[in-house]
mmCIF file of C-alpha atoms and ligand atoms in Angstrom:
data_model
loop_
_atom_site.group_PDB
_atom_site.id
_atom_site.type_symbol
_atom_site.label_atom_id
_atom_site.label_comp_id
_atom_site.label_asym_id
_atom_site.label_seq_id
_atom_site.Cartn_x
_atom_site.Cartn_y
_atom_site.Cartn_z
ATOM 1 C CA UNK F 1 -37.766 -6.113 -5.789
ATOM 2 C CA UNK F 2 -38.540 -7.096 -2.002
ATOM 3 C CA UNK F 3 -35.449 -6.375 0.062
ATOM 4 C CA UNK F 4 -34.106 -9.714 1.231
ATOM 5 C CA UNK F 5 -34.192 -10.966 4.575
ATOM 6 C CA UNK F 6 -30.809 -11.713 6.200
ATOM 7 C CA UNK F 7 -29.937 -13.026 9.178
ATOM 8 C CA UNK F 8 -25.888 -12.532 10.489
ATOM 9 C CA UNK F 9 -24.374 -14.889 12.920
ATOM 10 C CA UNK F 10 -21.941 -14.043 15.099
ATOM 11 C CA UNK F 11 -20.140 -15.087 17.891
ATOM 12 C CA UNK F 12 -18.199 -11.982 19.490
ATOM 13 C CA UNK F 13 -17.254 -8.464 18.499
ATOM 14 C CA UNK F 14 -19.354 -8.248 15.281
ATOM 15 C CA UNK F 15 -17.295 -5.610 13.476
ATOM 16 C CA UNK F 16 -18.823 -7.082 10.254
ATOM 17 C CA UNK F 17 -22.191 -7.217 11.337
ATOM 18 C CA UNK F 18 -22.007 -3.380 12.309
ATOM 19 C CA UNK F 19 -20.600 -2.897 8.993
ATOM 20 C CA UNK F 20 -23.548 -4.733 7.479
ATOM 21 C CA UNK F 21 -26.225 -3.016 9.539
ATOM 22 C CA UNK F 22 -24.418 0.129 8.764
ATOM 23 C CA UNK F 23 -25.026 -0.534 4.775
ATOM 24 C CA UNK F 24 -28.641 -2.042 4.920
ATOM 25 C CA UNK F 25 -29.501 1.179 6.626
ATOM 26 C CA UNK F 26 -29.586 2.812 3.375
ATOM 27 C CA UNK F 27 -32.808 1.617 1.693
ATOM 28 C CA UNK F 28 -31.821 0.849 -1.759
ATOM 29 C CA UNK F 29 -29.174 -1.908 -0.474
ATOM 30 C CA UNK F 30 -31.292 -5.040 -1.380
ATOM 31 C CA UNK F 31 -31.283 -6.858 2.341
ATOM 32 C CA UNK F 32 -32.498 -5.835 4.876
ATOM 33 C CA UNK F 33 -30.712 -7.449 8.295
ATOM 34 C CA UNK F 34 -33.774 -8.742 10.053
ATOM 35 C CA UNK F 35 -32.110 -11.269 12.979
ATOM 36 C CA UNK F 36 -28.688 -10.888 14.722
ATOM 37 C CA UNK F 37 -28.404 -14.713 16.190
ATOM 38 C CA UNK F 38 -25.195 -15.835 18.580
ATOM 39 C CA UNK F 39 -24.484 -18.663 20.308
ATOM 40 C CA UNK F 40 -22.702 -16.899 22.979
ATOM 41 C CA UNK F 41 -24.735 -14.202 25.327
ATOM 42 C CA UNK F 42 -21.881 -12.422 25.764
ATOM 43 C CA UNK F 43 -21.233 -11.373 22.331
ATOM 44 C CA UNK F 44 -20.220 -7.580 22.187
ATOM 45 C CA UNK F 45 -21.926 -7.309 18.803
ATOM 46 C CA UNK F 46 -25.537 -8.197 20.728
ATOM 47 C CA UNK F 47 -25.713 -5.186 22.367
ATOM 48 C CA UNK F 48 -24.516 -3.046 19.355
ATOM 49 C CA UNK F 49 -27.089 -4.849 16.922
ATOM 50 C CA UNK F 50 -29.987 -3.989 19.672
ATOM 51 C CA UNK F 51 -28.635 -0.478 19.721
ATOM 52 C CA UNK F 52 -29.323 -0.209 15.938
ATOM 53 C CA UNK F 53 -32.655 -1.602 16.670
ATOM 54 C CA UNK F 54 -32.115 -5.009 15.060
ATOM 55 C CA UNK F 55 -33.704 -8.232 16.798
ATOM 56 C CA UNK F 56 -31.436 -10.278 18.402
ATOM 57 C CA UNK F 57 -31.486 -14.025 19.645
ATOM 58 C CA UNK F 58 -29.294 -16.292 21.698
ATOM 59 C CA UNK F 59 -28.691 -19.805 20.885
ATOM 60 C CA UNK F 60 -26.036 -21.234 23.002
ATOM 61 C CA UNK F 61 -24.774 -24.343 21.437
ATOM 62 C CA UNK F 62 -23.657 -25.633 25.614
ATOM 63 C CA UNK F 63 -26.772 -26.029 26.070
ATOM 64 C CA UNK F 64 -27.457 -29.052 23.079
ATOM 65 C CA UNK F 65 -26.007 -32.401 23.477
ATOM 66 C CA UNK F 66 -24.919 -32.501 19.861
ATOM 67 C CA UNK F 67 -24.070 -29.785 16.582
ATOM 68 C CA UNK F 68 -26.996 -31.225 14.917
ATOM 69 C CA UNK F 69 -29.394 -30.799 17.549
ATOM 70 C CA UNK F 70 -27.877 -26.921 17.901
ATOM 71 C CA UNK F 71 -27.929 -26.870 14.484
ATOM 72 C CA UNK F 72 -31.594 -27.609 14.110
ATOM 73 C CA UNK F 73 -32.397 -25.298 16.459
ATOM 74 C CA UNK F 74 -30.851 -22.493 14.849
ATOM 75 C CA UNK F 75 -32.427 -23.295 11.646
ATOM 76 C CA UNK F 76 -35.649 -23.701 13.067
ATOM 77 C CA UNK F 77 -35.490 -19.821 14.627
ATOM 78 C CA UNK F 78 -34.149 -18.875 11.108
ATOM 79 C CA UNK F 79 -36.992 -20.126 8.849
ATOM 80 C CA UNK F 80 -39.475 -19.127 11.927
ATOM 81 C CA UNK F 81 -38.032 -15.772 11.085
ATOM 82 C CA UNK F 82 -38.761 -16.556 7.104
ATOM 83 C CA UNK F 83 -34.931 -15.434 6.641
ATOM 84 C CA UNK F 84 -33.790 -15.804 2.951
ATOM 85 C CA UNK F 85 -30.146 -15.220 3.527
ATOM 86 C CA UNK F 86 -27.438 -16.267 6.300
ATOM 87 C CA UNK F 87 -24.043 -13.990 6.875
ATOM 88 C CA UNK F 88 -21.782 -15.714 9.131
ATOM 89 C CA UNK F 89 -19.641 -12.833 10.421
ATOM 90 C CA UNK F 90 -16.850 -14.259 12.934
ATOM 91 C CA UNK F 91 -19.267 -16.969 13.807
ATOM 92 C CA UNK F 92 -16.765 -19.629 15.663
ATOM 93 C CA UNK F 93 -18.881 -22.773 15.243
ATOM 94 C CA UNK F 94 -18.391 -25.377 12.811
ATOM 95 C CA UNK F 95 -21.659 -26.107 10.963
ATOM 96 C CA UNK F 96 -23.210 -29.372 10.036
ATOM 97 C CA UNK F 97 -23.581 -30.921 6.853
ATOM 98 C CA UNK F 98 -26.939 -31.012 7.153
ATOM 99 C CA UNK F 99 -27.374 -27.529 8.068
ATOM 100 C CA UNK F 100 -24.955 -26.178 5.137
ATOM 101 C CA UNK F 101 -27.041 -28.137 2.873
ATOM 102 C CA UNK F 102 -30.117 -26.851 3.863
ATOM 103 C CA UNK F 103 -28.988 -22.983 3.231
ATOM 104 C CA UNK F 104 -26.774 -23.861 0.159
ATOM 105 C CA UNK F 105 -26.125 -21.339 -1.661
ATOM 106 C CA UNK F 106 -28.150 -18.638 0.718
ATOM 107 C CA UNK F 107 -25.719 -18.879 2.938
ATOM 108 C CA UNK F 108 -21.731 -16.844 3.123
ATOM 109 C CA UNK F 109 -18.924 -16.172 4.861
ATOM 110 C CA UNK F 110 -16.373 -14.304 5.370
ATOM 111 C CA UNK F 111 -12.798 -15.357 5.902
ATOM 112 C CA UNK F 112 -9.364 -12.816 6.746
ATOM 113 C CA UNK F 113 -7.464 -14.435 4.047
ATOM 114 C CA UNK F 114 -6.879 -14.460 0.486
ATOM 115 C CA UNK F 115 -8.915 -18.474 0.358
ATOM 116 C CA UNK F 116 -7.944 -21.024 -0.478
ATOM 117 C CA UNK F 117 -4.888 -19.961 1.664
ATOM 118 C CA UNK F 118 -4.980 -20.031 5.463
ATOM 119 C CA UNK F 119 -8.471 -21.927 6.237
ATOM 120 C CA UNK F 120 -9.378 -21.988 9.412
ATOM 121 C CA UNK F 121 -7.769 -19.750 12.670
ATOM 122 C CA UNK F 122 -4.533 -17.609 12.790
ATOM 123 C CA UNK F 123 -4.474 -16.921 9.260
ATOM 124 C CA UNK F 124 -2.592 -13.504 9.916
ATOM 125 C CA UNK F 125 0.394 -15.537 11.961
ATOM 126 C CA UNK F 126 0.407 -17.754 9.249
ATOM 127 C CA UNK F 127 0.597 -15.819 6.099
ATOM 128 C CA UNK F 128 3.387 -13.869 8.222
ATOM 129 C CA UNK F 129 5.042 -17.348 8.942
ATOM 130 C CA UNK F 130 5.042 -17.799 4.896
ATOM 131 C CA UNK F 131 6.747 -14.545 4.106
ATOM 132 C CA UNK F 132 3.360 -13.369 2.120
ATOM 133 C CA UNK F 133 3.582 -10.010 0.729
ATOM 134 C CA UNK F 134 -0.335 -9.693 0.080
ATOM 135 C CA UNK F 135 -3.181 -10.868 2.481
ATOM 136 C CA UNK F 136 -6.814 -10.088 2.227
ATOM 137 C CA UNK F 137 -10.319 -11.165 3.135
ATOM 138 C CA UNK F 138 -12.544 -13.675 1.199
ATOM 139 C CA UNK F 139 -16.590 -13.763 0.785
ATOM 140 C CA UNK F 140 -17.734 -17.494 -0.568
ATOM 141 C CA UNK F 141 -20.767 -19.249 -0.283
ATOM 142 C CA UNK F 142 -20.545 -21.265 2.757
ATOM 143 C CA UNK F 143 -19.827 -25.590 1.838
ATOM 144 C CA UNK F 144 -19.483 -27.940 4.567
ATOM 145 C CA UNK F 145 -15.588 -27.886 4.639
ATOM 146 C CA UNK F 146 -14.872 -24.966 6.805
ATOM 147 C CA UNK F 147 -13.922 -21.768 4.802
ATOM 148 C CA UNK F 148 -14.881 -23.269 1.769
ATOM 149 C CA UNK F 149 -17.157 -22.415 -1.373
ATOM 150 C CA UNK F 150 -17.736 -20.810 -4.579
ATOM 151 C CA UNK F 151 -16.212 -17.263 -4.019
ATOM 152 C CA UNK F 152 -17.519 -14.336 -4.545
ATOM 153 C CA UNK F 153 -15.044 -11.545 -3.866
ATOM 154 C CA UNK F 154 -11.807 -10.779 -2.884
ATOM 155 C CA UNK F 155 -9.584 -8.029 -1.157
ATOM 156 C CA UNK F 156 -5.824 -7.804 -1.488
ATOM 157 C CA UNK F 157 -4.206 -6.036 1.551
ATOM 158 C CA UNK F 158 -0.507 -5.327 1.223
ATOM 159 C CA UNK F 159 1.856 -6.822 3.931
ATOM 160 C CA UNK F 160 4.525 -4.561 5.398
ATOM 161 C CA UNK F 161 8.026 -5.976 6.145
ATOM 162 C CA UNK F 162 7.184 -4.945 9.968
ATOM 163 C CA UNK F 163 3.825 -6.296 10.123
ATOM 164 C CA UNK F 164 2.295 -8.324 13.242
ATOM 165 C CA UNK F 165 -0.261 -9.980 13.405
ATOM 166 C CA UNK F 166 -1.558 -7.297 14.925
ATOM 167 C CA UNK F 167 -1.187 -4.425 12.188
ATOM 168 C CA UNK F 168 -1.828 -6.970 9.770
ATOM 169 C CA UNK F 169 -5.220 -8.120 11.278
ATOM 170 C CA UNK F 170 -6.414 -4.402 11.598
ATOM 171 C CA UNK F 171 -6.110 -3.541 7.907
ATOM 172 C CA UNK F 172 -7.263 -6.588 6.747
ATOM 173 C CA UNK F 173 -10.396 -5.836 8.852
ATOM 174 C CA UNK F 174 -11.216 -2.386 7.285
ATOM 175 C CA UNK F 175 -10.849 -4.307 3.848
ATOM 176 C CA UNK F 176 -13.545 -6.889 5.031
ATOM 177 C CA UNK F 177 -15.664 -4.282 6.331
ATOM 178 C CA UNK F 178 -15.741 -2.586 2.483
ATOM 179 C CA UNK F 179 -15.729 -5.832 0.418
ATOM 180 C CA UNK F 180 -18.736 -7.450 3.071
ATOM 181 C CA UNK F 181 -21.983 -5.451 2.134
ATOM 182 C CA UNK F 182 -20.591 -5.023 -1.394
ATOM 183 C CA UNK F 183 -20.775 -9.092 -1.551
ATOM 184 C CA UNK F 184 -23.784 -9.111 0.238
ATOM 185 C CA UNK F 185 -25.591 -6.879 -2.128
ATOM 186 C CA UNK F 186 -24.376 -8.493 -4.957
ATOM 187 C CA UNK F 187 -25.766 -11.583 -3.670
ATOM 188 C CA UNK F 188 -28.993 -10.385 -2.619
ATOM 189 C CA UNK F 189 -29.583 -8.810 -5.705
ATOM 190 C CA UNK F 190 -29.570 -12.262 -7.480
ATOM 191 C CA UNK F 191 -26.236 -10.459 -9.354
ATOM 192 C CA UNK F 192 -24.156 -13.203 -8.265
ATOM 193 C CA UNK F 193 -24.850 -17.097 -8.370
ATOM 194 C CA UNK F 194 -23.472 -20.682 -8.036
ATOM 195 C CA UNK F 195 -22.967 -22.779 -11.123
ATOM 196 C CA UNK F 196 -20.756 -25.556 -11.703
ATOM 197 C CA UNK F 197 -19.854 -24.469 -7.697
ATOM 198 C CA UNK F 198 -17.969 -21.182 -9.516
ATOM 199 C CA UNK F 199 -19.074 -17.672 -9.258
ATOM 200 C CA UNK F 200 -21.298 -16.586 -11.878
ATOM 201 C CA UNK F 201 -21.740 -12.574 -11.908
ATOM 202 C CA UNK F 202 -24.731 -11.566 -14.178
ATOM 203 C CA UNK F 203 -24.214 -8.944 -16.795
ATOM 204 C CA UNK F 204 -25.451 -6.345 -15.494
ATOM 205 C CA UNK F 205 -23.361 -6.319 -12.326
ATOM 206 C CA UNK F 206 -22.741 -2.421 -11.716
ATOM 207 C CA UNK F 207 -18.738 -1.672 -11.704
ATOM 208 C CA UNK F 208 -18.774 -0.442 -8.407
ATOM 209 C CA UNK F 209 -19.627 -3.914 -7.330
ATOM 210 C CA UNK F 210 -17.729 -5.605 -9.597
ATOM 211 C CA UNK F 211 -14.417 -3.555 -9.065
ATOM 212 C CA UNK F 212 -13.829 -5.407 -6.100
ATOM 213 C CA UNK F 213 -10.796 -7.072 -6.224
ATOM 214 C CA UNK F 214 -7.846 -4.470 -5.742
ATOM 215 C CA UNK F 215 -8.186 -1.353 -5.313
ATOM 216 C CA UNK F 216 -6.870 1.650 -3.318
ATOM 217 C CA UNK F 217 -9.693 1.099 -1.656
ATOM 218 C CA UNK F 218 -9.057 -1.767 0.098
ATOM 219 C CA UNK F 219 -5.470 -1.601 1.004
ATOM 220 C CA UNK F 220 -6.214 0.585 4.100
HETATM 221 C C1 LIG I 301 -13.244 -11.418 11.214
HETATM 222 O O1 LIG I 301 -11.905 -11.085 10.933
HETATM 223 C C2 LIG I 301 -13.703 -12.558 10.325
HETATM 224 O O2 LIG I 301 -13.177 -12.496 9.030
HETATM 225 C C3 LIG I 301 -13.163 -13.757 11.081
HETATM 226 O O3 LIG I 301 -13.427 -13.459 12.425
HETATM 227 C C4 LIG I 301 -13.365 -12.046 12.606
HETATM 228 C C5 LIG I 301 -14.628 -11.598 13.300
HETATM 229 O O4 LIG I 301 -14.567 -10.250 13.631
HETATM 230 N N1 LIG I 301 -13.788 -14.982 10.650
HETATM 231 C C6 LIG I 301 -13.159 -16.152 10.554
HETATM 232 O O5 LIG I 301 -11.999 -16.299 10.876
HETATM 233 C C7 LIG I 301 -13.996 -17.287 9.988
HETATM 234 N N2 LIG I 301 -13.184 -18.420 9.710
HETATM 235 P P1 LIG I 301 -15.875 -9.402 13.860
HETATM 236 O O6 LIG I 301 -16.687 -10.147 14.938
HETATM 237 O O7 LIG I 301 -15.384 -8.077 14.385
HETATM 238 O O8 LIG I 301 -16.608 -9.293 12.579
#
């Protein structure tokens, strides 16, 4: 099967897209990342996709009066690009309906907490705030409410009683850097699918892939 074609959005460090790149290097994982696209030039994960040899594009939402009209423009490069699949990887825009609609279900995301808890930004502060004793990362399929969508794998990460932020953000982060390609390739695969807006994992899902929930692996 022809290795999909993913694009990853980002809009600074790109820790995930690095540990994308860093999996589709190996060329039985079924995408292949053919577009790292920012809206901010000064994204530190630019210069580390170009460095892995990856094309790279700039499209700085400033410079559009409107999200839709930086919207279309982004889709436009993507489909000029004949992209099947979109990872948003810390990318800090909100995304039009329109947009979402037009990638459904080709499009994911993923989030530093265990969803549907702690949408949106400082989900470490907040889980802390809560008195959580597990966080974790999220991969869905992206729907037009933000951090939302038919999931498609989880990580639990243990919380320690002395836990900042800080800590708490780090481990989280090698957890999404292990469950992000594994989604990924379930997804490009055609392993995992939408219906009735759940997850629906086809039989033969290996159990390397589908093991992802807990493990040792992912409490860092
Ligand atoms: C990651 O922790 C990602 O989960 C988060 O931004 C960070 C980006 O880091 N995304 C969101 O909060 C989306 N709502 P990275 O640039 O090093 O991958």
């Amino acid at each position: 099967m022809a290795r999909k074609r993913v694009a990853i959005l980002i809009s600074g460090r790109g820790s995930n897209m690095t540990a994308l790149i860093e999996a589709a290097a190996d060329p039985d994982f079924p995408a292949e990342i053919a577009l790292v696209l920012s809206n901010r030039a000064d994204a530190g994960g630019l210069a580390r996709a170009a460095e892995a040899g990856i094309a790279t594009a700039v499209i700085d939402h400033k410079g559009f009066s409107s999200r839709a009209e930086f919207d279309a423009a982004m889709d436009k490069r993507l489909r000029a690009e004949n992209i099947d699949l979109v990872c948003l990887a810390g990318f800090m825009r909100l995304l039009t309906d329109g947009f979402v609609e037009g990638w459904r279900d080709r499009m994911i995301n993923i989030h530093p907490s265990l969803l549907p808890l702690f949408p949106g930004l400082h989900t470490h502060e907040r889980a802390l705030e809560a008195g959580m004793r597990l966080a974790g990362c999220t991969v869905h399929f992206v729907r037009a409410q933000m951090d939302s969508g038919p999931i498609i794998g989880q990580a639990a990460v243990p919380i320690a009683l002395d836990d900042t932020p800080d800590t708490l953000s780090k481990r989280v982060l090698t957890a999404e850097h292990q469950l992000y390609p594994m989604a990924l390739a379930l997804v490009a695969s055609g392993l995992a699918t939408v219906e009735n807006e759940r997850l629906k994992l086809h039989a033969d899902v290996p159990a390397d892939l589908g093991g992802m929930l807990v493990g040792p692996a992912f409490t860092g």
